[in-house]
Amino acid sequence: MSILVNEDTKVLVQGITGGFGGRHAGLSLDYGTALVAGVTPGKGGQSFEHGDHKVPVFDTVGQAVAETGATASAIFVPPPFAADAILEAVDAGVDLVVAITEGIPVMDMMRVKEIMKGSKTRLIGPNCPGVVTPGTGPDSTGGCRIGIAPGYIHKKGNVGIVSRSGTLTYEAVWQVTQLGYGQSTCVGIGGDPINGTSHLDVLKLFNDDPETEAIIMIGEIGGSAEEEAAAWAKEHCKKPIAGFIAGATAPPGRRMGHAGAIVSGGQGTAEAKKAAMNDAGIVVAETPSEMGQALLKAWGK
Amino acid sequence: MNIHEYQAKELFDRFDVPSPRGKMAETAEEAKAAAEEIAADLLVVKAQVHAGGRGKGTFKNGFEGGVHLVKSADEIGEIAGKMIGQTLVTKQTGEEGRLVRKVMVADAVEIEHEYYLALLMDRETSRPVIVASTEGGMDIEEVAENSPEKILRQLIHPLAGLQGYEIRTLTAGLGFKGAAAKQFGKLLKNLYKLFITLDCDMVEINPLVETKDGQVLALDAKFGFDDNALYRHPEVEAYRDTEEEDPREVAAAEFDLNYIGLDGNIACLVNGAGLAMATMDAIKFAGGDPANFLDVGGGATKEQVKGAFNIIQSDPKVEAILINIFGGIMDCNVIAEGVVAAVQETGLKLPLVVRLEGNNVAAGRETLNASGLAITGADDLADAAKKAVASV
């Protein structure tokens, strides 16, 4: 088991013929992901070739789903067209949309989120590194990689990781792997102020996943999603959690790289988030170098 | 991105959000002409800089105050002459102050009552929210703290937009009656349109005033725009005044780098926003002070790394540099080559601590070693931060 995706998940990539989308589609194929289709309007009938792989390209997500049975879509479409691409995937009925695109206007995401209410599709991101469920092959190949995370740092195991930041996720994954443990699934939920899936949503999924034994939750300044997740975990989470919050030294009122990473009007501070996590019994690492150790402490290993 | 007061007035005029009659002037003569055109009994002249505390500020030429109430056009010209081309120091500018290039001349309306009105994006609900209060002209966070019952909040449906009953609820809540109620309703409707159309993430009017002659006007406003949406609002982007921004940040923007200048002495260069924040935190945790936030991104080129390194090295406050890279997909060697190229051009004047991990890390370390540069290696971020702090 794992959450969201596994080695059998059929994945399509919207924006597969772009440089960025194509590069990562290739890396996902190398990882063993069941990447069955690409979508680029106007390029239907062509194919995306990578090594021995030949992936058919369609004009629309609807065609790609009908022809290949894909149930998950990765969005690598440029920001002005990304909201439209997400809604196209939702309309085509895929279960999971992972939006990698950075720089989508907030108003666009506000409308997407409202339109998606009540739909069966789950959105991860945008502005996120994606989702990885490691496999059992060398360098964790044979799993499912949707997005831009480096596959080789993973190892199949029992730690679930959820984070707003890409590189901090990789730090956590790498430390867990170096310590001899592995990951059930790693989920980057993205650094934007409006996203499809929250820390809390992912904690609930990990809590219900029999393969996940312990959790690392990585947050950063801005919003209150970490506090909400911690409050829920205090009452309901059966599994040990370690955490880290970035941005304690960030000046108020400034956006720290991620559109959502901002302390405004005294809200969204690292102190408040760490306090909420401590209150929930989450072991909070003081620096990212200690995330692995914090996990072991929480997990009793 | 911040905009000037006169630019905010231009946006208000465009969307028919009433504000006091006013005009921007770049010379004393223009200011005098503007005053004659406005022809009010009492006028106000305000220095245009992106910093608060103007009224209590002092110019470096000794002239007191960046905001003045004046009765005649001649006086306006005289005072504008003392402001334009001079440097204004306020509690927000730091001692270096800001050069005043423009002033705004406006009708100094007589205020009956001050209100607070703001439109923001509410993250918890992913909806726009209107925040309003009868306690205008004060720090709204204090009002929220001391008398939360005086803060009205109205969430707006993202697809339906602002409804009539929502306007009526706020109008009644603020106690507007008769003609003023009608004026407030129209102002709010137009302000919402402005907020949505221009992809704002905040418009704050503090104060919104009812004048003694019964007008409802936006007196002072603060705008925040969604940087990600500026591509579809070139007219807003044209408002950017790089003279008002940190020159380090302006230089970084040219290289498409995420850079924010801080006051410490240990510079950092990192890939990824989360890791860049965490690196600043680690420097602080090790007893030092970060000089900046700098995220070179996941796909940085050698030129970007070189540009970033030069910006860091040109900052006189910086006494040590910490490079922290977790190369997931990013090739560690690209970072290493960028650093070496920058140093070969400008020379390494400061202690440099490098922590490289991840993709192609062996080649990256080899590039740094072969360069013969005096670089301190580190095992992990905590170790790197300790070494950087110890080096100053």
XYZ file of C-alpha atoms in Angstrom:
693
model
C 0.000 0.000 0.000
C 0.870 3.626 -0.318
C -1.226 6.731 -0.741
C -2.481 8.463 -3.889
C -0.382 6.508 -6.396
C 1.390 3.168 -6.830
C 3.361 1.385 -9.520
C 0.159 0.510 -11.394
C -1.186 4.076 -11.563
C -1.573 5.105 -15.195
C -0.226 8.607 -15.611
C -0.551 11.201 -18.346
C 1.468 14.391 -18.693
C -0.118 17.647 -19.877
C 2.600 19.673 -21.540
C 4.738 16.629 -22.411
C 6.260 18.250 -25.501
C 7.619 21.244 -23.570
C 11.257 21.206 -22.465
C 10.530 20.951 -18.741
C 7.608 18.539 -19.064
C 9.492 16.354 -21.522
C 12.600 16.136 -19.371
C 10.642 15.026 -16.340
C 8.417 12.703 -18.346
C 11.640 10.974 -19.395
C 12.865 10.731 -15.798
C 9.490 9.323 -14.718
C 9.694 6.674 -17.425
C 13.214 5.788 -16.260
C 11.821 5.436 -12.744
C 9.326 2.881 -13.965
C 6.216 5.048 -13.801
C 3.331 3.772 -15.915
C 3.347 6.909 -18.060
C 0.792 6.057 -20.718
C -0.031 9.310 -22.473
C 0.943 12.880 -23.154
C -1.303 15.802 -24.017
C -0.310 18.839 -26.040
C -3.023 20.659 -27.983
C -2.218 20.563 -31.698
C 0.237 17.706 -31.398
C -2.222 14.827 -31.194
C -1.050 11.779 -33.173
C 2.622 12.402 -32.475
C 4.520 10.404 -29.907
C 6.902 11.251 -27.108
C 9.988 9.091 -27.386
C 12.447 8.378 -24.623
C 14.876 5.465 -24.844
C 12.768 2.445 -25.779
C 9.579 4.184 -24.666
C 7.087 5.554 -27.143
C 4.256 7.456 -25.463
C 1.273 8.570 -27.580
C 0.431 12.289 -27.541
C -3.192 13.468 -27.682
C -4.830 16.833 -28.339
C -7.128 16.612 -25.328
C -7.104 14.984 -21.921
C -10.504 13.430 -22.720
C -9.008 11.551 -25.690
C -5.976 10.484 -23.678
C -8.127 9.089 -20.864
C -10.490 7.311 -23.261
C -7.640 5.696 -25.193
C -5.263 4.780 -22.363
C -7.288 4.645 -19.155
C -4.981 7.136 -17.406
C -6.206 8.050 -13.907
C -3.628 10.652 -12.900
C -2.349 13.735 -14.676
C 0.789 15.798 -14.192
C 0.475 19.445 -15.245
C 3.578 21.008 -16.806
C 1.648 23.729 -18.625
C 2.883 27.375 -18.451
C 1.133 29.539 -15.802
C -1.276 31.470 -18.061
C -2.784 28.183 -19.307
C -2.405 26.023 -16.201
C -5.819 26.671 -14.617
C -7.491 25.672 -17.857
C -5.340 22.534 -18.021
C -6.294 21.539 -14.467
C -9.994 21.979 -15.212
C -9.640 19.971 -18.415
C -8.204 17.065 -16.419
C -10.977 17.395 -13.822
C -13.585 17.366 -16.572
C -11.998 14.256 -18.089
C -12.589 12.528 -14.762
C -9.071 11.617 -13.638
C -8.718 10.780 -9.931
C -5.588 12.803 -9.331
C -4.167 16.001 -10.818
C -0.653 16.997 -9.804
C 0.060 20.607 -10.817
C 3.803 21.254 -10.972
C 3.495 24.692 -12.609
C 4.878 27.585 -10.571
C 3.420 31.064 -10.938
C -0.311 30.489 -11.495
C -2.280 33.646 -10.595
C -4.083 33.324 -7.244
C -7.428 34.391 -8.742
C -7.162 31.521 -11.244
C -6.587 29.010 -8.451
C -9.421 30.527 -6.418
C -11.827 29.782 -9.271
C -10.355 26.317 -9.930
C -10.750 25.379 -6.280
C -14.373 26.522 -6.212
C -15.234 24.707 -9.442
C -13.581 21.517 -8.161
C -15.787 21.404 -5.052
C -17.794 18.206 -5.149
C -15.755 16.660 -7.953
C -14.091 13.289 -7.410
C -10.715 14.607 -8.537
C -8.021 15.412 -6.005
C -5.613 18.239 -6.856
C -2.058 18.269 -5.496
C -0.222 21.587 -5.842
C 0.214 23.829 -7.726
C 3.831 24.961 -7.441
C 4.839 21.602 -6.031
C 7.466 18.910 -6.655
C 4.819 16.199 -7.026
C 4.248 12.751 -5.596
C 6.576 9.758 -5.347
C 5.757 6.235 -4.223
C 9.122 4.440 -4.265
C 9.528 1.043 -5.903
C 11.618 -1.968 -4.952
C 14.158 -1.777 -7.801
C 17.654 -0.251 -7.714
C 17.555 3.436 -6.635
C 13.894 2.813 -5.727
C 12.860 2.389 -9.369
C 9.742 0.423 -10.155
C 7.569 2.906 -8.301
C 5.490 5.864 -9.371
C 7.010 9.306 -9.797
C 4.748 12.190 -10.823
C 6.512 15.537 -10.954
C 10.075 16.710 -10.586
C 11.520 15.002 -7.488
C 14.798 13.120 -7.877
C 13.879 9.434 -7.835
C 17.195 7.979 -6.709
C 17.135 9.532 -3.221
C 14.099 7.446 -2.264
C 13.820 3.958 -0.828
C 10.706 1.864 -0.373
C 9.656 1.900 3.264
C 7.200 3.054 5.896
C 7.671 6.791 6.387
C 5.136 9.151 4.875
C 6.427 12.639 4.039
C 4.342 15.741 3.354
C 5.796 19.177 2.643
C 5.135 22.575 1.059
C 8.726 22.837 -0.184
C 10.549 20.805 -2.821
C 14.146 20.855 -1.660
C 13.159 20.437 2.001
C 11.233 17.316 0.974
C 14.355 15.998 -0.726
C 16.391 16.734 2.418
C 13.927 14.740 4.514
C 13.724 11.868 2.020
C 17.510 11.676 1.761
C 17.975 11.654 5.542
C 15.401 8.889 5.980
C 17.080 6.847 3.259
C 20.554 7.465 4.753
C 19.294 6.248 8.124
C 18.335 2.967 6.499
C 14.590 3.516 6.397
C 12.371 4.259 3.439
C 9.239 6.077 2.354
C 5.689 4.867 1.719
C 4.761 7.968 -0.280
C 6.169 11.502 -0.442
C 3.775 14.329 -1.220
C 4.769 17.897 -2.079
C 1.626 19.983 -1.595
C 3.187 23.161 -2.971
C 4.120 26.663 -1.872
C 1.138 28.671 -3.142
C -1.459 30.343 -0.908
C -4.307 28.377 -2.505
C -3.632 24.709 -3.065
C -5.692 21.633 -3.766
C -4.558 19.387 -0.925
C -3.501 20.470 2.558
C -1.161 19.036 5.169
C -4.266 17.822 6.992
C -5.647 15.996 3.939
C -2.361 14.130 3.530
C -2.057 13.331 7.261
C -5.488 11.700 7.116
C -4.417 9.592 4.136
C -1.206 8.515 5.895
C -3.147 7.752 9.066
C -5.347 5.333 7.134
C -2.522 3.767 5.138
C -1.379 0.475 6.696
C 2.064 0.754 5.125
C 2.817 4.138 6.683
C 4.185 3.777 10.218
C 5.543 7.257 10.865
C 5.171 10.692 9.291
C 7.341 13.724 8.595
C 5.390 16.953 8.142
C 7.326 19.933 6.806
C 5.795 23.384 6.822
C 6.765 26.988 6.426
C 5.520 30.453 7.361
C 2.213 31.740 5.994
C -1.387 30.653 6.442
C -2.536 28.287 9.159
C -2.557 24.879 7.452
C 0.136 23.461 9.752
C -1.796 24.515 12.862
C -4.969 22.873 11.550
C -3.098 19.675 10.754
C -1.445 19.648 14.187
C -4.778 20.190 15.969
C -6.290 17.250 14.114
C -3.230 15.061 14.708
C -3.409 15.736 18.449
C -6.844 14.117 18.618
C -6.859 11.596 15.808
C -3.478 10.596 14.431
C -2.406 7.094 15.454
C 1.106 7.458 14.076
C 4.194 9.269 15.335
C 4.978 12.547 13.582
C 8.175 14.569 13.276
C 8.079 18.076 11.891
C 9.995 21.071 10.712
C 8.914 24.658 10.016
C 10.976 26.986 7.809
C 11.004 30.767 8.004
C 11.496 31.731 11.663
C 13.885 34.507 10.564
C 11.806 35.768 7.639
C 10.891 39.485 7.862
C 7.132 40.114 8.180
C 5.309 41.246 5.077
C 7.790 39.771 2.624
C 7.091 36.813 0.357
C 9.914 34.324 0.808
C 10.175 32.827 -2.673
C 6.945 30.846 -2.397
C 3.850 32.934 -3.055
C 2.298 31.536 0.124
C 5.286 32.023 2.420
C 4.466 35.343 4.057
C 3.830 36.508 7.595
C 1.149 39.200 7.415
C -0.665 40.980 10.210
C 1.112 38.770 12.750
C -0.468 35.652 11.197
C 1.396 32.608 9.906
C 4.527 32.851 12.047
C 6.929 29.957 12.487
C 6.603 30.298 16.293
C 2.836 29.732 16.209
C 3.220 26.711 13.952
C 5.978 25.148 16.057
C 3.932 25.751 19.204
C 0.903 24.032 17.657
C 3.058 21.088 16.594
C 4.704 20.775 20.009
C 1.277 20.906 21.620
C 0.192 17.998 19.419
C 3.166 15.907 20.522
C 4.949 16.291 17.195
C 8.759 16.187 17.526
C 9.931 19.418 15.897
C 13.448 19.590 14.424
C 15.288 22.890 14.987
C 17.186 22.684 11.697
C 16.441 20.654 8.583
C 19.619 18.628 9.248
C 17.832 17.115 12.239
C 14.622 15.988 10.535
C 15.834 12.393 10.337
C 16.818 12.332 14.007
C 13.514 13.930 15.004
C 11.731 11.150 13.130
C 13.676 8.452 14.967
C 12.865 10.124 18.269
C 9.153 10.341 17.485
C 9.129 6.800 16.127
C 11.053 5.338 19.074
C 13.747 3.806 16.852
C 5.256 45.304 -5.546
C 4.333 48.674 -4.022
C 2.877 51.652 -5.816
C 2.833 55.373 -5.057
C -0.137 57.238 -3.640
C -0.707 59.140 -6.892
C -0.703 55.829 -8.791
C -3.292 54.444 -6.376
C -5.391 57.519 -7.120
C -5.064 56.823 -10.856
C -6.400 53.300 -10.284
C -9.245 54.619 -8.142
C -10.166 57.121 -10.856
C -10.099 54.395 -13.491
C -12.542 52.245 -11.508
C -14.666 55.133 -10.268
C -13.723 54.731 -6.614
C -14.105 58.273 -5.260
C -11.064 59.878 -3.645
C -10.153 63.530 -2.975
C -9.315 65.580 -6.045
C -5.560 65.503 -6.508
C -2.633 65.631 -8.921
C 0.950 64.510 -9.071
C 3.670 67.105 -9.662
C 7.359 66.759 -10.474
C 8.360 70.402 -10.080
C 7.381 73.306 -7.822
C 5.702 75.023 -10.795
C 3.637 71.942 -11.572
C 2.638 71.705 -7.913
C 1.487 75.323 -7.913
C -0.490 74.793 -11.120
C -2.064 71.661 -9.654
C -3.108 73.623 -6.555
C -4.690 76.328 -8.698
C -6.578 73.715 -10.675
C -7.911 71.942 -7.579
C -8.834 75.297 -6.066
C -9.786 74.078 -2.608
C -9.808 76.156 0.576
C -7.301 73.841 2.156
C -4.809 71.698 0.268
C -2.368 69.007 1.232
C 1.013 68.382 -0.369
C 2.624 64.992 0.180
C 6.070 63.632 -0.707
C 5.765 60.473 -2.862
C 7.948 57.703 -1.462
C 7.226 54.044 -0.669
C 7.549 54.481 3.072
C 5.243 55.239 5.931
C 5.719 57.924 8.581
C 6.072 60.704 6.002
C 4.272 63.313 8.091
C 6.760 63.021 10.931
C 9.784 62.635 8.649
C 12.597 65.142 8.160
C 14.397 66.088 4.967
C 18.169 66.030 4.933
C 18.097 69.752 4.043
C 16.486 70.334 7.450
C 12.942 70.856 6.188
C 10.456 69.220 8.565
C 7.612 66.956 7.456
C 6.781 65.136 4.214
C 3.079 66.079 4.463
C 1.858 69.690 4.778
C -1.527 71.369 4.958
C -1.493 74.605 3.008
C -4.003 77.325 2.080
C -2.575 78.969 -1.045
C -1.180 77.775 -4.350
C 1.907 79.934 -3.879
C 2.666 78.187 -0.609
C 2.169 74.796 -2.254
C 4.791 75.711 -4.845
C 7.183 76.884 -2.175
C 6.836 73.735 -0.060
C 6.978 71.404 -3.071
C 10.233 73.129 -3.985
C 11.664 72.186 -0.589
C 10.650 68.539 -1.023
C 11.387 67.669 -4.647
C 14.978 66.607 -5.197
C 15.540 66.255 -1.451
C 15.994 63.149 0.671
C 13.292 62.331 3.209
C 14.120 60.285 6.291
C 11.230 58.570 8.094
C 11.062 55.816 10.685
C 10.603 53.352 7.802
C 13.321 54.527 5.394
C 16.369 53.980 7.575
C 18.914 56.768 7.981
C 19.809 56.787 4.273
C 16.298 58.103 3.520
C 14.558 58.261 0.140
C 14.969 60.795 -2.622
C 11.657 62.552 -3.298
C 11.065 62.923 -7.039
C 7.376 63.675 -7.001
C 4.747 65.175 -4.744
C 1.002 64.833 -4.719
C -1.217 67.873 -4.266
C -4.761 67.153 -3.138
C -7.900 68.655 -1.671
C -7.578 68.447 2.126
C -11.129 67.391 2.831
C -12.816 68.049 6.162
C -13.422 64.748 7.858
C -16.633 63.896 9.699
C -15.787 60.239 10.398
C -12.987 57.779 9.552
C -13.630 54.134 8.603
C -11.476 51.160 7.649
C -12.142 49.139 4.505
C -10.035 46.374 2.974
C -10.322 43.587 0.433
C -8.002 40.599 0.795
C -7.627 36.983 -0.245
C -8.611 34.779 2.691
C -6.345 31.748 2.625
C -8.390 29.556 4.909
C -11.470 29.689 2.695
C -9.734 30.492 -0.621
C -12.190 33.372 -1.041
C -11.974 37.149 -1.197
C -12.927 38.767 2.100
C -14.054 42.307 2.838
C -12.902 43.637 6.194
C -14.509 46.833 7.436
C -14.636 48.816 10.650
C -16.022 52.046 12.049
C -12.633 52.493 13.722
C -10.711 53.987 10.810
C -7.411 55.806 10.769
C -5.942 53.508 13.396
C -3.877 50.356 13.359
C -6.484 47.744 12.397
C -4.573 44.941 14.104
C -4.932 46.837 17.379
C -8.654 47.259 16.791
C -8.949 43.532 16.083
C -7.075 42.799 19.283
C -8.893 45.212 21.602
C -12.400 45.348 20.164
C -12.927 42.459 17.762
C -16.673 43.172 17.672
C -15.891 46.341 15.708
C -14.421 44.349 12.812
C -16.888 43.255 10.128
C -15.925 40.417 7.782
C -17.765 39.364 4.660
C -16.548 36.440 2.551
C -17.387 36.640 -1.146
C -18.242 33.684 -3.377
C -15.444 33.447 -5.962
C -17.745 32.706 -8.885
C -20.873 34.689 -7.936
C -18.993 37.827 -6.898
C -20.152 40.589 -4.560
C -23.923 40.475 -3.988
C -26.285 43.336 -3.242
C -27.258 41.993 0.170
C -23.597 41.744 1.132
C -23.147 45.419 0.295
C -26.296 46.290 2.298
C -25.107 44.262 5.283
C -21.783 46.098 5.385
C -23.423 49.477 4.771
C -25.742 48.913 7.734
C -22.936 47.479 9.844
C -20.864 50.626 9.378
C -23.892 52.822 10.083
C -24.011 54.677 6.753
C -27.391 56.335 6.151
C -29.138 58.113 3.284
C -26.949 59.551 0.522
C -23.757 58.370 2.240
C -25.090 54.789 2.261
C -25.657 54.971 -1.474
C -22.183 56.412 -2.049
C -20.535 53.757 0.096
C -22.386 50.971 -1.754
C -21.196 52.253 -5.108
C -17.641 52.702 -3.842
C -17.549 49.143 -2.484
C -18.949 47.665 -5.680
C -16.345 49.471 -7.770
C -13.549 48.613 -5.360
C -14.439 44.914 -5.595
C -14.335 45.184 -9.379
C -10.898 46.797 -9.164
C -9.657 44.083 -6.773
C -10.733 41.232 -9.052
C -9.878 42.846 -12.389
C -6.338 43.808 -11.397
C -5.522 40.545 -9.560
C -4.884 42.306 -6.271
C -4.054 40.352 -3.187
C -4.868 43.337 -1.004
C -6.459 46.760 -1.240
C -6.586 48.536 2.093
C -8.244 51.921 2.507
C -7.365 53.463 5.836
C -9.018 55.773 6.338
C -12.126 55.716 4.247
C -13.809 58.986 5.207
C -17.181 60.612 5.276
C -16.552 64.332 4.797
C -18.396 67.159 6.502
C -20.095 67.890 3.174
C -21.340 64.294 2.960
C -18.952 62.632 0.521
C -17.557 59.126 1.041
C -13.942 59.061 -0.133
C -10.904 56.793 -0.094
C -8.311 58.948 1.627
C -5.261 56.718 1.840
C -4.748 53.336 0.234
C -2.301 50.473 0.204
C -2.240 48.033 -2.698
C -0.764 44.546 -2.996
C -0.682 42.841 -6.385
C -0.269 39.170 -7.238
C 3.164 39.083 -8.891
C 2.127 35.953 -10.772
C -0.637 37.868 -12.536
C 1.322 40.981 -13.507
C 1.846 39.522 -16.982
C -1.794 40.326 -17.739
C -1.647 43.841 -16.266
C 1.230 45.620 -18.013
C -0.210 48.990 -16.926
C 0.179 47.951 -13.287
C 3.642 46.549 -13.844
C 4.590 49.905 -15.389
C 3.952 51.438 -11.951
C 6.994 49.623 -10.566
C 9.463 52.206 -9.287
C 12.826 50.472 -9.000
C 14.293 53.644 -7.443
C 12.217 52.812 -4.365
C 13.433 49.205 -4.124
C 16.506 47.675 -2.538
C 19.181 47.898 -5.287
C 20.290 44.360 -4.408
C 16.773 43.136 -5.115
C 16.587 45.062 -8.387
C 19.876 43.481 -9.510
C 18.650 40.016 -8.493
C 15.424 40.467 -10.461
C 17.518 40.990 -13.614
C 18.919 37.484 -13.161
C 15.472 36.097 -12.334
C 16.574 35.236 -8.803
C 14.420 35.221 -5.691
C 16.348 37.575 -3.439
C 15.347 39.518 -0.320
C 17.875 41.757 1.412
C 18.192 41.533 5.200
C 20.415 43.261 7.738
C 22.790 40.496 8.849
C 26.355 39.730 7.794
C 26.192 36.109 6.603
C 25.023 35.804 3.025
C 23.481 32.611 1.712
C 22.899 31.122 -1.706
C 20.474 28.208 -1.774
C 18.291 26.241 -4.188
C 14.627 26.093 -3.282
C 12.560 28.596 -1.293
C 11.909 26.311 1.678
C 15.545 25.335 1.996
C 16.591 28.989 1.580
C 14.354 29.985 4.504
C 15.635 27.044 6.527
C 19.221 28.126 5.794
C 18.531 31.597 7.189
C 17.009 29.967 10.256
C 20.044 27.701 10.664
C 22.398 30.702 10.544
C 20.359 32.366 13.293
C 20.257 29.119 15.275
C 24.063 28.930 15.079
C 24.273 32.438 16.571
C 24.660 34.519 13.399
C 22.495 36.855 11.335
C 21.509 36.181 7.721
C 22.239 38.957 5.196
C 19.668 37.762 2.710
C 17.204 35.236 1.418
C 18.331 33.881 -1.936
C 16.733 31.055 -3.891
C 18.461 30.352 -7.201
C 15.654 27.970 -8.157
C 15.618 24.386 -9.293
C 16.975 24.986 -12.777
C 19.628 27.626 -12.185
C 22.227 28.254 -14.880
C 25.901 29.023 -14.412
C 25.167 32.688 -15.300
C 22.478 32.954 -12.628
C 24.760 31.492 -9.978
C 27.494 33.891 -11.050
C 25.062 36.828 -10.917
C 23.864 35.744 -7.479
C 27.400 35.449 -6.176
C 28.288 38.918 -7.450
C 25.236 40.493 -5.783
C 26.187 38.860 -2.491
C 29.821 39.927 -2.724
C 28.949 43.532 -3.585
C 26.932 43.936 -0.354
C 29.272 45.798 2.060
C 27.557 44.278 5.121
C 28.394 40.718 4.133
C 31.306 39.128 6.018
C 30.883 35.467 5.105
C 29.080 33.406 2.480
C 27.249 30.117 2.914
C 26.268 28.095 -0.137
C 23.757 25.349 0.581
C 22.680 23.167 -2.312
C 20.653 20.015 -2.311
C 20.878 19.040 -5.950
C 17.877 16.856 -6.569
C 17.601 17.199 -10.279
C 19.872 20.227 -10.258
C 23.457 19.328 -11.056
C 25.790 20.247 -8.158
C 28.527 20.809 -10.669
C 26.570 23.642 -12.335
C 26.549 25.445 -8.995
C 30.230 24.750 -8.478
C 31.145 26.032 -11.944
C 29.065 29.182 -11.426
C 30.782 29.922 -8.133
C 34.246 29.338 -9.581
C 33.465 31.526 -12.616
C 32.221 34.355 -10.375
C 35.204 34.149 -8.071
C 37.686 34.037 -10.927
C 36.175 37.262 -12.228
C 35.842 39.185 -8.990
C 38.144 37.423 -6.546
C 37.071 35.760 -3.314
C 37.208 38.397 -0.609
C 35.243 36.617 2.096
C 35.173 33.278 3.908
C 33.124 30.805 1.862
C 31.444 27.720 3.322
C 29.904 25.270 0.885
C 27.584 22.399 1.569
C 26.797 20.384 -1.564
C 24.662 17.266 -1.603
C 22.824 15.285 -4.229
C 23.008 14.947 -7.966
C 26.581 14.831 -9.377
C 27.972 15.956 -6.031
C 31.374 14.323 -6.591
C 32.005 16.353 -9.747
C 30.850 19.522 -7.975
C 33.223 18.986 -5.068
C 36.018 18.189 -7.502
C 35.389 21.441 -9.418
C 35.620 23.420 -6.170
C 38.746 21.571 -5.001
C 40.507 21.909 -8.358
C 39.844 25.666 -8.364
C 42.339 26.139 -5.535
C 39.905 28.523 -3.822
C 39.875 28.781 -0.046
C 36.567 27.017 0.482
C 35.419 25.387 3.713
C 33.402 22.240 3.134
C 30.531 21.162 5.386
C 28.712 17.881 6.014
C 25.234 19.178 6.498
C 23.348 22.440 6.896
C 23.792 22.723 10.664
C 27.530 22.148 10.272
C 27.720 24.683 7.428
C 25.902 27.318 9.471
C 28.222 26.781 12.452
C 31.301 27.111 10.246
C 29.984 30.243 8.531
C 29.198 31.892 11.866
C 32.619 30.912 13.246
C 34.375 32.427 10.214
C 33.376 36.055 10.952
